[in-house]
mmCIF file of C-alpha atoms in Angstrom:
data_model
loop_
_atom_site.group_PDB
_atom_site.id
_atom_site.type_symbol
_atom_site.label_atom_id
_atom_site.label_comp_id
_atom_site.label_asym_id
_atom_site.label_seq_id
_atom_site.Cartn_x
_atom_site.Cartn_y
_atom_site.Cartn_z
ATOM 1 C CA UNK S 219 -39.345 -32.009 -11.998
ATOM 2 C CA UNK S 220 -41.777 -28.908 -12.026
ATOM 3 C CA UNK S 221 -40.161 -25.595 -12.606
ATOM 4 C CA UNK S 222 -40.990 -24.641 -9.246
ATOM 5 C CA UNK S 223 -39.226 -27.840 -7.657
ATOM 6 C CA UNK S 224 -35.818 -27.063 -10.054
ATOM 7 C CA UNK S 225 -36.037 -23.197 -8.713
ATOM 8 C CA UNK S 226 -36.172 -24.325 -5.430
ATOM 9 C CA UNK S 227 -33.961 -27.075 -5.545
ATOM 10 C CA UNK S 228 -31.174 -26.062 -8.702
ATOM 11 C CA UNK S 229 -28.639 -28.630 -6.942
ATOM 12 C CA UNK S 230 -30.485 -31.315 -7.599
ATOM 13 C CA UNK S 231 -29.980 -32.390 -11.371
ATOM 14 C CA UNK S 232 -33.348 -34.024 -12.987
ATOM 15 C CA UNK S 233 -33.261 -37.685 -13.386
ATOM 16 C CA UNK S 234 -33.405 -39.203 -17.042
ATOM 17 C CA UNK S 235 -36.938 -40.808 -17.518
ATOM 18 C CA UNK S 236 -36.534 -44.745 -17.475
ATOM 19 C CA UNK S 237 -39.372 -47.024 -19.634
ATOM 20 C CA UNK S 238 -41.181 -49.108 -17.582
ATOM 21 C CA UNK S 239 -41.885 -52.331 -18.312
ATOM 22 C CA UNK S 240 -45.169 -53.176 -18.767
ATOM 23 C CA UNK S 241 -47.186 -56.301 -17.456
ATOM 24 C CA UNK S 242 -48.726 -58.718 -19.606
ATOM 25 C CA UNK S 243 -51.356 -60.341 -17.587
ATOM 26 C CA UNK S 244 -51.505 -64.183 -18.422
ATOM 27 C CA UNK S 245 -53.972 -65.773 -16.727
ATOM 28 C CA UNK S 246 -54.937 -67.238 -13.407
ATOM 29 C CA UNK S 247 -52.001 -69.890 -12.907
ATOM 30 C CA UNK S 248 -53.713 -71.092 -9.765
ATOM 31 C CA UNK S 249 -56.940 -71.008 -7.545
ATOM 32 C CA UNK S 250 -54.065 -70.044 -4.591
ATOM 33 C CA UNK S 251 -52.946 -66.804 -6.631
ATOM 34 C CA UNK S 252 -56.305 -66.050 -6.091
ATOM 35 C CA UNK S 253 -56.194 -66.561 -2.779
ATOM 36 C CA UNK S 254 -53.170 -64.435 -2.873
ATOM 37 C CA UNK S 255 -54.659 -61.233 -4.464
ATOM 38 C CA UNK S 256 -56.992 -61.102 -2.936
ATOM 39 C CA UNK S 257 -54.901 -61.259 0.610
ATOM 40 C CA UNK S 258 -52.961 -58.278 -0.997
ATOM 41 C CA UNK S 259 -55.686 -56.061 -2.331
ATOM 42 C CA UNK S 260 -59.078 -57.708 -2.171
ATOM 43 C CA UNK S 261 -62.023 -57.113 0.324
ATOM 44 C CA UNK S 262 -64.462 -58.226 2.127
ATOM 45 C CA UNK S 263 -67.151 -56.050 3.104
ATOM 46 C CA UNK S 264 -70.000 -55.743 5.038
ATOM 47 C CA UNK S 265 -72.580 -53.006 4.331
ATOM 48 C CA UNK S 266 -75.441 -52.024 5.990
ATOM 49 C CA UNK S 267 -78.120 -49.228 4.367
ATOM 50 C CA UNK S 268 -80.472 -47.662 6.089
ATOM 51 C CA UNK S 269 -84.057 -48.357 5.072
ATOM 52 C CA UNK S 270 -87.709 -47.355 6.573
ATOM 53 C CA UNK S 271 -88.460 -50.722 8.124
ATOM 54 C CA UNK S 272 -89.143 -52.448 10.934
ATOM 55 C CA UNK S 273 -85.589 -53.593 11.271
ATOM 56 C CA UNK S 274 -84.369 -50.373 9.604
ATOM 57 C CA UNK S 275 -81.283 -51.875 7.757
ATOM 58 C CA UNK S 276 -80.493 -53.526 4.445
ATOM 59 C CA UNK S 277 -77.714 -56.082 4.957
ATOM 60 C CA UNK S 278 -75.032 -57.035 1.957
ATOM 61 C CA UNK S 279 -71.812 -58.688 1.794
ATOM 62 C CA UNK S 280 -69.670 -57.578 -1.176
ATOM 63 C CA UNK S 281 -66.343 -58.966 -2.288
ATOM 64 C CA UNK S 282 -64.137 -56.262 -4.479
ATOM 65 C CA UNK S 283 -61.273 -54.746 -6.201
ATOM 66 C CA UNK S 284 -60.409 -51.628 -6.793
ATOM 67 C CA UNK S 285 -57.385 -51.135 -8.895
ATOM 68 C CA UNK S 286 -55.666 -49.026 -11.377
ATOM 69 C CA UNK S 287 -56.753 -49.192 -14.623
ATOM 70 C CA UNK S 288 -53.899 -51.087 -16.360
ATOM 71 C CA UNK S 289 -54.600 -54.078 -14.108
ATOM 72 C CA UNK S 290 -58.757 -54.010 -15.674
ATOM 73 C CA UNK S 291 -57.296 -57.917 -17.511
ATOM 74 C CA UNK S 292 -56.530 -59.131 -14.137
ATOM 75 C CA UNK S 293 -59.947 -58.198 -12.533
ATOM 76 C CA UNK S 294 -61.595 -59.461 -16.065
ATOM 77 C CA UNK S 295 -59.577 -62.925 -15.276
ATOM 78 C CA UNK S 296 -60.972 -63.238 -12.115
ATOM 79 C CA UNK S 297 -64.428 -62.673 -13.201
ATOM 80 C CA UNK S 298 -63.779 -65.189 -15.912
ATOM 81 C CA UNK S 299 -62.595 -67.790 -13.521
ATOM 82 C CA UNK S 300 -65.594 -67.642 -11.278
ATOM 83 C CA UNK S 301 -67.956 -67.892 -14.330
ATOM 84 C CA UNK S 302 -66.531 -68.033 -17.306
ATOM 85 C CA UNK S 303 -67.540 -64.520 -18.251
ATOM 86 C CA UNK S 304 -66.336 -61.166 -17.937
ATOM 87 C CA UNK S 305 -69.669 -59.538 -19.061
ATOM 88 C CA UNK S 306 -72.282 -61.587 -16.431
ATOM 89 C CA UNK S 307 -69.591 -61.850 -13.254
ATOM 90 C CA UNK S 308 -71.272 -64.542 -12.352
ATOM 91 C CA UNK S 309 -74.632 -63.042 -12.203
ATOM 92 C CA UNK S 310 -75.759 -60.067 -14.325
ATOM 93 C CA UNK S 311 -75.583 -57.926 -11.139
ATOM 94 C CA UNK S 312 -71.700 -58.053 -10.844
ATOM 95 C CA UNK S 313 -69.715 -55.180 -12.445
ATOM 96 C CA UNK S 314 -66.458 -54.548 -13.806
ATOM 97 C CA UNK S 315 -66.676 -50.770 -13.821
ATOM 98 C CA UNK S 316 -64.216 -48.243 -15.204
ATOM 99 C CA UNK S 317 -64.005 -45.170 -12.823
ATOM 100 C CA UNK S 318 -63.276 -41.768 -14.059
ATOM 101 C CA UNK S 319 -60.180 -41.522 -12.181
ATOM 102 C CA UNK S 320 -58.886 -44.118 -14.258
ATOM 103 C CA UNK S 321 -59.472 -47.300 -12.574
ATOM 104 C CA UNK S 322 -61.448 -50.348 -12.357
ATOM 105 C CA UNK S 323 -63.617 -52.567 -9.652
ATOM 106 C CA UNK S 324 -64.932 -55.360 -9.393
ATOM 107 C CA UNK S 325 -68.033 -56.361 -7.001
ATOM 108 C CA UNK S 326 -69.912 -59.229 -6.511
ATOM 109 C CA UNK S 327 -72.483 -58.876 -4.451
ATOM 110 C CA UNK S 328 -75.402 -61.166 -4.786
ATOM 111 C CA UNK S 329 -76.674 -63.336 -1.680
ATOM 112 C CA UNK S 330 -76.307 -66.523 -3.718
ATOM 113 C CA UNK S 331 -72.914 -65.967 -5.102
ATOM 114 C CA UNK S 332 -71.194 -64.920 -2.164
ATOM 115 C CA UNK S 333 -72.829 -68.261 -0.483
ATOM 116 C CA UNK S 334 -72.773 -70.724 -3.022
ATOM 117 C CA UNK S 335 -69.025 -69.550 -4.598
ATOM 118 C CA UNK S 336 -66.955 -67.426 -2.964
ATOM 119 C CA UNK S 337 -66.963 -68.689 0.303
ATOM 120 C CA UNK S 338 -66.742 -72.200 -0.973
ATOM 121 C CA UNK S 339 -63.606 -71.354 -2.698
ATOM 122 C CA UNK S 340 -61.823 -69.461 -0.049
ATOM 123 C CA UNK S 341 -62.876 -72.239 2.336
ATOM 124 C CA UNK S 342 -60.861 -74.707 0.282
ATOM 125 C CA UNK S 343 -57.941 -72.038 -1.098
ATOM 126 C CA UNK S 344 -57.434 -70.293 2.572
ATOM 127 C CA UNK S 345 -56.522 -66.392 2.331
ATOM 128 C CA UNK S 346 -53.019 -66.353 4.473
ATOM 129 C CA UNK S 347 -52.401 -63.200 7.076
ATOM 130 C CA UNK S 348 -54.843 -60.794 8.446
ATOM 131 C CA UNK S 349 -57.387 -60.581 5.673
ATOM 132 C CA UNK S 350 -58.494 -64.104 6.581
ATOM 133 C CA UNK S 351 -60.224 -62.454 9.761
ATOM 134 C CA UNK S 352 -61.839 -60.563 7.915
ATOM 135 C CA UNK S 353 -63.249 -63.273 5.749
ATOM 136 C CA UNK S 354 -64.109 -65.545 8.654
ATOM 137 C CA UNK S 355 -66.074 -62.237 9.311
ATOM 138 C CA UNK S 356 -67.321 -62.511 6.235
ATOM 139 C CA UNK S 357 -68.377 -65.675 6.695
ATOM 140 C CA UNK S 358 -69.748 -65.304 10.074
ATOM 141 C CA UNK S 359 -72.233 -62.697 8.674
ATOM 142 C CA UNK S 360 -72.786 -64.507 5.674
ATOM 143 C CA UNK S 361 -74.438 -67.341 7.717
ATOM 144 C CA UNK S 362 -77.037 -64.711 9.621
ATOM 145 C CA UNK S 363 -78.399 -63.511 6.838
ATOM 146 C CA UNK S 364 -78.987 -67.396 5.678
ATOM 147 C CA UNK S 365 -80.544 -67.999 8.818
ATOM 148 C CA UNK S 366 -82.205 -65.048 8.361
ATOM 149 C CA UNK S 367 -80.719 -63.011 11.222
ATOM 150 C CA UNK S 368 -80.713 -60.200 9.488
ATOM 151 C CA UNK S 369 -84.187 -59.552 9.691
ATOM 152 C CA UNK S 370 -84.099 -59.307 13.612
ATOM 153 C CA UNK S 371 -83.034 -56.674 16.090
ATOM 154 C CA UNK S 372 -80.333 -58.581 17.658
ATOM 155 C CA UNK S 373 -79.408 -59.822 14.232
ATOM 156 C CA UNK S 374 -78.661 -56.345 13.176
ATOM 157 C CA UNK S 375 -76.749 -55.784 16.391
ATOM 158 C CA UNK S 376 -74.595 -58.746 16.238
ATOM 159 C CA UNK S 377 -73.869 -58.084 12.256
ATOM 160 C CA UNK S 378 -73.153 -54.578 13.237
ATOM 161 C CA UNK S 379 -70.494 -55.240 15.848
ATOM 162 C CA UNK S 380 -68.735 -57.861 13.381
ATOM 163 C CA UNK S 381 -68.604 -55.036 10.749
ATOM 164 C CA UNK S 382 -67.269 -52.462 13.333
ATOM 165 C CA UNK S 383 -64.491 -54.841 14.306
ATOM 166 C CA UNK S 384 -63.540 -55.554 10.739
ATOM 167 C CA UNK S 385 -60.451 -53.982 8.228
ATOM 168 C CA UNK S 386 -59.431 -50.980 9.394
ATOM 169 C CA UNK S 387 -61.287 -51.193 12.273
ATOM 170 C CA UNK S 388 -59.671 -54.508 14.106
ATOM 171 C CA UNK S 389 -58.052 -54.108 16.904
ATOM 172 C CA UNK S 390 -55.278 -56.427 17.314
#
């Protein structure tokens, strides 16, 4: 406890430090414990960047971690698993970044991956419990820009609303 927390608080009596135990990540046992983490602290995302076009807006999918730094095996496993390479994450574009605040992400972001990969895999290995709206979101947006949506007014509008209703944002 901080001096200030014993002065204000001398009845309570400082608790003895306990060792915790550390993790040893050992692999991906399963395509479903992928499924799994990724339910628990995955995501899905939609983003949309303005740009000085007709349409005005630059449409990605992304599908990340973000997670403390002691779990940067775990996100290097996953990365591994969809490619078979920690350094390319399945294209060179993909990152497994260390933040300054002492944590690590993972993004994939390009088109092709997403499309061709990712939402292949979660199609056969389902995500369980509310984050599999948000991948059927995903998904949904993921076939406009294929059809090349995207590039239209209403495109933008209907990939807008879908984003708007997604994560934090659903309403249930």
């Amino acid at each position: 406890m901080s001096d200030k927390l014993t002065k204000n608080f001398p009845s309570i009596k400082q608790a003895t430090p306990v060792n915790s135990l550390e993790y040893k990540f050992k692999g991906i046992p399963d395509p479903y414990w992928i499924a799994g983490f990724t339910s628990g602290d995955g995501s899905f995302q939609i983003r949309l960047r303005k740009l000085n076009t007709n349409i005005g807006y630059r449409v990605s999918l992304l599908y990340s971690f973000h997670l403390h730094i002691r779990d940067l095996d775990v996100l290097k496993g996953l990365a591994n698993y969809f490619n078979n390479s920690s350094e390319n994450l399945i294209s060179n574009d993909k990152k497994v970044g260390i933040s300054s605040d002492k944590s690590v992400h993972l993004q994939i972001a390009k088109f092709t991956d997403i499309k061709d990969k990712i939402i292949p895999f979660f199609d056969k290995y389902p995500i369980e419990g509310v984050k599999s709206l948000d991948f059927e979101d995903f998904k949904k947006v993921c076939k406009l820009i294929e059809n090349k949506k995207h590039l239209t007014p209403l495109g933008i509008k209907a990939i807008l609303d879908i984003k708007l209703n997604m994560n934090q944002n659903r309403k249930f």
